C-alpha cells in the first residue's frame, strides 16, 4: 500500500540545507504541505527563495525543548516528520574535553527526542517519522567516537519508537558520503570526493537527491517500519 503525500502535512527538520532541503522540495512537488526548519536564519532565507512561497520556512534550535514546544503548540496535526539535522563533532577521547563534543551528541540524540516527543501526539495512525544516522554507526573512524555513538543511538531509538508509537511508522536512513554544502565546504573536498568515489561500487559519492528518494519511499510505503535503510553507494560491502 502506498501513502499519498498530496495534501499531507510534512515537517522537515534540517530542511533549509543539503539533504533536508531536497526532501522539502521533493515532498512539496508531490503535493505535500511542507514546513522546513533549520538553525540558521541566513540558510532559512536562502531556502525560502529556493523552495518558493508554497513551503513554510522557519528557524529552530532543536536542542532547545522550549523552542520545539513553541513550534508545535499551534499545530493541530502533522502527518510526516523527517529529521535530517544534526551537528558533527570530532576529537579523540583522551585528547578532547567533553564540552567540545557533547553538543554533537546532545543535538543528534536529544534534539531528535524533543522533536519526536512533541510531534507524536498530534500524528495520525497513518503517520511516519524518518530519522537519519550514518555509516559511523557501524564503521567508526578515529576521532569520531561521540558522533558514532550518537548515530548508533538514533538507530536504536528509531527501532524502539516503531514499537512504542505503533501504528505510526518510524524508520532511519543510514547514509554514506553525500555531496552537501557541508561536504563541499571542506578545503580538501575534491580530493576526498575522488578517493571515496573510487572506493565505492557505484563509482561516485551520493547526492541530496539520492537520499531524498529514500525518504520519499519511507514516507509513502505503508508496510515499512522499524528499519534502517542503508543508502551509501555500497560503502559497507567494500
Tab-separated table of N, CA, C and O in Angstrom, residues 89-137:
chain	number	residue	atom	x	y	z
A	89	UNK	N	30.921	16.552	15.539
A	89	UNK	CA	31.999	16.982	16.419
A	89	UNK	C	33.027	15.876	16.527
A	89	UNK	O	32.676	14.720	16.768
A	90	UNK	N	34.275	16.217	16.292
A	90	UNK	CA	35.323	15.202	16.273
A	90	UNK	C	36.377	15.500	17.338
A	90	UNK	O	36.596	16.646	17.717
A	91	UNK	N	37.028	14.461	17.776
A	91	UNK	CA	38.098	14.587	18.755
A	91	UNK	C	38.339	13.257	19.431
A	91	UNK	O	37.389	12.555	19.800
A	92	UNK	N	39.593	12.885	19.568
A	92	UNK	CA	39.920	11.636	20.254
A	92	UNK	C	39.584	11.768	21.736
A	92	UNK	O	39.808	12.815	22.347
A	93	UNK	N	39.067	10.703	22.303
A	93	UNK	CA	38.566	10.736	23.673
A	93	UNK	C	39.625	11.208	24.661
A	93	UNK	O	39.360	12.042	25.531
A	94	UNK	N	40.841	10.704	24.538
A	94	UNK	CA	41.868	11.041	25.526
A	94	UNK	C	42.381	12.467	25.379
A	94	UNK	O	43.025	12.993	26.290
A	95	UNK	N	42.090	13.099	24.251
A	95	UNK	CA	42.613	14.443	23.991
A	95	UNK	C	41.558	15.538	24.051
A	95	UNK	O	41.901	16.726	23.999
A	96	UNK	N	40.278	15.186	24.124
A	96	UNK	CA	39.212	16.155	23.897
A	96	UNK	C	38.328	16.315	25.126
A	96	UNK	O	37.793	15.335	25.657
A	97	UNK	N	38.160	17.556	25.556
A	97	UNK	CA	37.270	17.850	26.670
A	97	UNK	C	35.827	17.540	26.264
A	97	UNK	O	35.413	17.805	25.136
A	98	UNK	N	35.072	16.997	27.205
A	98	UNK	CA	33.703	16.601	26.903
A	98	UNK	C	32.851	17.778	26.428
A	98	UNK	O	31.925	17.609	25.617
A	99	UNK	N	33.157	18.989	26.886
A	99	UNK	CA	32.375	20.157	26.477
A	99	UNK	C	32.473	20.421	24.979
A	99	UNK	O	31.576	21.022	24.389
A	100	UNK	N	33.554	19.958	24.363
A	100	UNK	CA	33.744	20.168	22.927
A	100	UNK	C	32.849	19.239	22.111
A	100	UNK	O	32.305	19.632	21.074
A	101	UNK	N	32.694	18.018	22.570
A	101	UNK	CA	31.969	17.019	21.774
A	101	UNK	C	30.541	16.776	22.251
A	101	UNK	O	29.729	16.209	21.518
A	102	UNK	N	30.218	17.224	23.468
A	102	UNK	CA	28.864	16.987	23.981
A	102	UNK	C	27.775	17.561	23.070
A	102	UNK	O	26.731	16.912	22.875
A	103	UNK	N	27.949	18.783	22.495
A	103	UNK	CA	26.887	19.313	21.632
A	103	UNK	C	26.526	18.401	20.463
A	103	UNK	O	25.359	18.375	20.049
A	104	UNK	N	27.493	17.662	19.937
A	104	UNK	CA	27.198	16.763	18.816
A	104	UNK	C	26.235	15.672	19.253
A	104	UNK	O	25.282	15.328	18.530
A	105	UNK	N	26.480	15.102	20.444
A	105	UNK	CA	25.568	14.055	20.928
A	105	UNK	C	24.224	14.655	21.323
A	105	UNK	O	23.163	14.118	20.980
A	106	UNK	N	24.260	15.769	22.048
A	106	UNK	CA	23.018	16.388	22.500
A	106	UNK	C	22.110	16.730	21.323
A	106	UNK	O	20.898	16.483	21.359
A	107	UNK	N	22.676	17.290	20.279
A	107	UNK	CA	21.894	17.695	19.116
A	107	UNK	C	21.339	16.475	18.384
A	107	UNK	O	20.155	16.396	18.092
A	108	UNK	N	22.209	15.533	18.109
A	108	UNK	CA	21.806	14.389	17.290
A	108	UNK	C	20.847	13.453	18.004
A	108	UNK	O	19.986	12.848	17.358
A	109	UNK	N	20.989	13.302	19.331
A	109	UNK	CA	20.075	12.403	20.030
A	109	UNK	C	18.964	13.152	20.757
A	109	UNK	O	17.783	12.952	20.491
A	110	UNK	N	19.325	14.037	21.678
A	110	UNK	CA	18.289	14.704	22.462
A	110	UNK	C	17.466	15.672	21.623
A	110	UNK	O	16.273	15.880	21.896
A	111	UNK	N	18.068	16.237	20.586
A	111	UNK	CA	17.289	17.064	19.672
A	111	UNK	C	16.206	16.250	18.986
A	111	UNK	O	15.044	16.673	18.869
A	112	UNK	N	16.563	15.060	18.535
A	112	UNK	CA	15.587	14.148	17.926
A	112	UNK	C	14.506	13.778	18.948
A	112	UNK	O	13.312	13.740	18.634
A	113	UNK	N	14.930	13.512	20.172
A	113	UNK	CA	13.984	13.180	21.249
A	113	UNK	C	12.948	14.289	21.417
A	113	UNK	O	11.736	14.021	21.513
A	114	UNK	N	13.419	15.545	21.462
A	114	UNK	CA	12.499	16.672	21.631
A	114	UNK	C	11.476	16.720	20.497
A	114	UNK	O	10.265	16.909	20.744
A	115	UNK	N	11.944	16.577	19.276
A	115	UNK	CA	11.038	16.653	18.120
A	115	UNK	C	9.992	15.550	18.186
A	115	UNK	O	8.784	15.793	18.038
A	116	UNK	N	10.431	14.317	18.404
A	116	UNK	CA	9.501	13.184	18.427
A	116	UNK	C	8.512	13.324	19.585
A	116	UNK	O	7.315	13.051	19.432
A	117	UNK	N	8.998	13.750	20.726
A	117	UNK	CA	8.135	13.880	21.915
A	117	UNK	C	6.961	14.810	21.663
A	117	UNK	O	5.838	14.564	22.134
A	118	UNK	N	7.201	15.882	20.910
A	118	UNK	CA	6.134	16.856	20.680
A	118	UNK	C	5.369	16.598	19.382
A	118	UNK	O	4.239	17.080	19.237
A	119	UNK	N	5.953	15.841	18.468
A	119	UNK	CA	5.271	15.558	17.202
A	119	UNK	C	4.296	14.397	17.323
A	119	UNK	O	3.169	14.459	16.808
A	120	UNK	N	4.707	13.319	17.984
A	120	UNK	CA	3.912	12.088	18.001
A	120	UNK	C	2.474	12.284	18.488
A	120	UNK	O	1.548	11.691	17.910
A	121	UNK	N	2.234	13.091	19.530
A	121	UNK	CA	0.846	13.223	19.998
A	121	UNK	C	-0.124	13.827	18.992
A	121	UNK	O	-1.344	13.668	19.152
A	122	UNK	N	0.374	14.528	17.989
A	122	UNK	CA	-0.538	15.143	17.008
A	122	UNK	C	-0.485	14.431	15.658
A	122	UNK	O	-1.005	14.945	14.669
A	123	UNK	N	0.112	13.232	15.624
A	123	UNK	CA	0.209	12.498	14.371
A	123	UNK	C	-0.879	11.426	14.287
A	123	UNK	O	-1.209	10.791	15.291
A	124	UNK	N	-1.438	11.201	13.092
A	124	UNK	CA	-2.453	10.157	12.925
A	124	UNK	C	-1.806	8.773	12.871
A	124	UNK	O	-0.584	8.661	12.706
A	125	UNK	N	-2.586	7.708	12.999
A	125	UNK	CA	-2.036	6.354	12.912
A	125	UNK	C	-1.301	6.080	11.606
A	125	UNK	O	-0.397	5.242	11.567
A	126	UNK	N	-1.653	6.785	10.552
A	126	UNK	CA	-1.013	6.585	9.252
A	126	UNK	C	0.264	7.392	9.086
A	126	UNK	O	0.892	7.364	8.018
A	127	UNK	N	0.678	8.108	10.122
A	127	UNK	CA	1.839	8.986	10.020
A	127	UNK	C	3.161	8.244	9.997
A	127	UNK	O	3.234	7.028	10.241
A	128	UNK	N	4.232	8.999	9.728
A	128	UNK	CA	5.567	8.399	9.714
A	128	UNK	C	6.593	9.380	10.250
A	128	UNK	O	6.426	10.603	10.139
A	129	UNK	N	7.641	8.817	10.825
A	129	UNK	CA	8.792	9.584	11.286
A	129	UNK	C	10.027	8.969	10.651
A	129	UNK	O	10.234	7.752	10.723
A	130	UNK	N	10.842	9.794	10.018
A	130	UNK	CA	12.074	9.316	9.396
A	130	UNK	C	13.257	10.017	10.024
A	130	UNK	O	13.365	11.250	9.988
A	131	UNK	N	14.149	9.231	10.608
A	131	UNK	CA	15.347	9.739	11.262
A	131	UNK	C	16.553	9.530	10.350
A	131	UNK	O	16.479	8.795	9.365
A	132	UNK	N	17.668	10.147	10.699
A	132	UNK	CA	18.897	9.988	9.933
A	132	UNK	C	20.046	9.591	10.853
A	132	UNK	O	20.228	10.165	11.926
A	133	UNK	N	20.804	8.584	10.418
A	133	UNK	CA	22.051	8.238	11.097
A	133	UNK	C	23.174	8.343	10.067
A	133	UNK	O	23.173	9.241	9.239
A	134	UNK	N	24.114	7.434	10.103
A	134	UNK	CA	25.213	7.454	9.145
A	134	UNK	C	26.074	6.223	9.336
A	134	UNK	O	25.956	5.506	10.345
A	135	UNK	N	26.937	5.973	8.375
A	135	UNK	CA	27.772	4.774	8.428
A	135	UNK	C	28.677	4.705	9.652
A	135	UNK	O	29.150	3.631	10.031
A	136	UNK	N	28.923	5.865	10.293
A	136	UNK	CA	29.742	5.845	11.503
A	136	UNK	C	29.102	5.003	12.604
A	136	UNK	O	29.786	4.584	13.536
A	137	UNK	N	27.815	4.733	12.496
A	137	UNK	CA	27.147	3.893	13.491
A	137	UNK	C	27.709	2.482	13.499
A	137	UNK	O	27.682	1.801	14.532
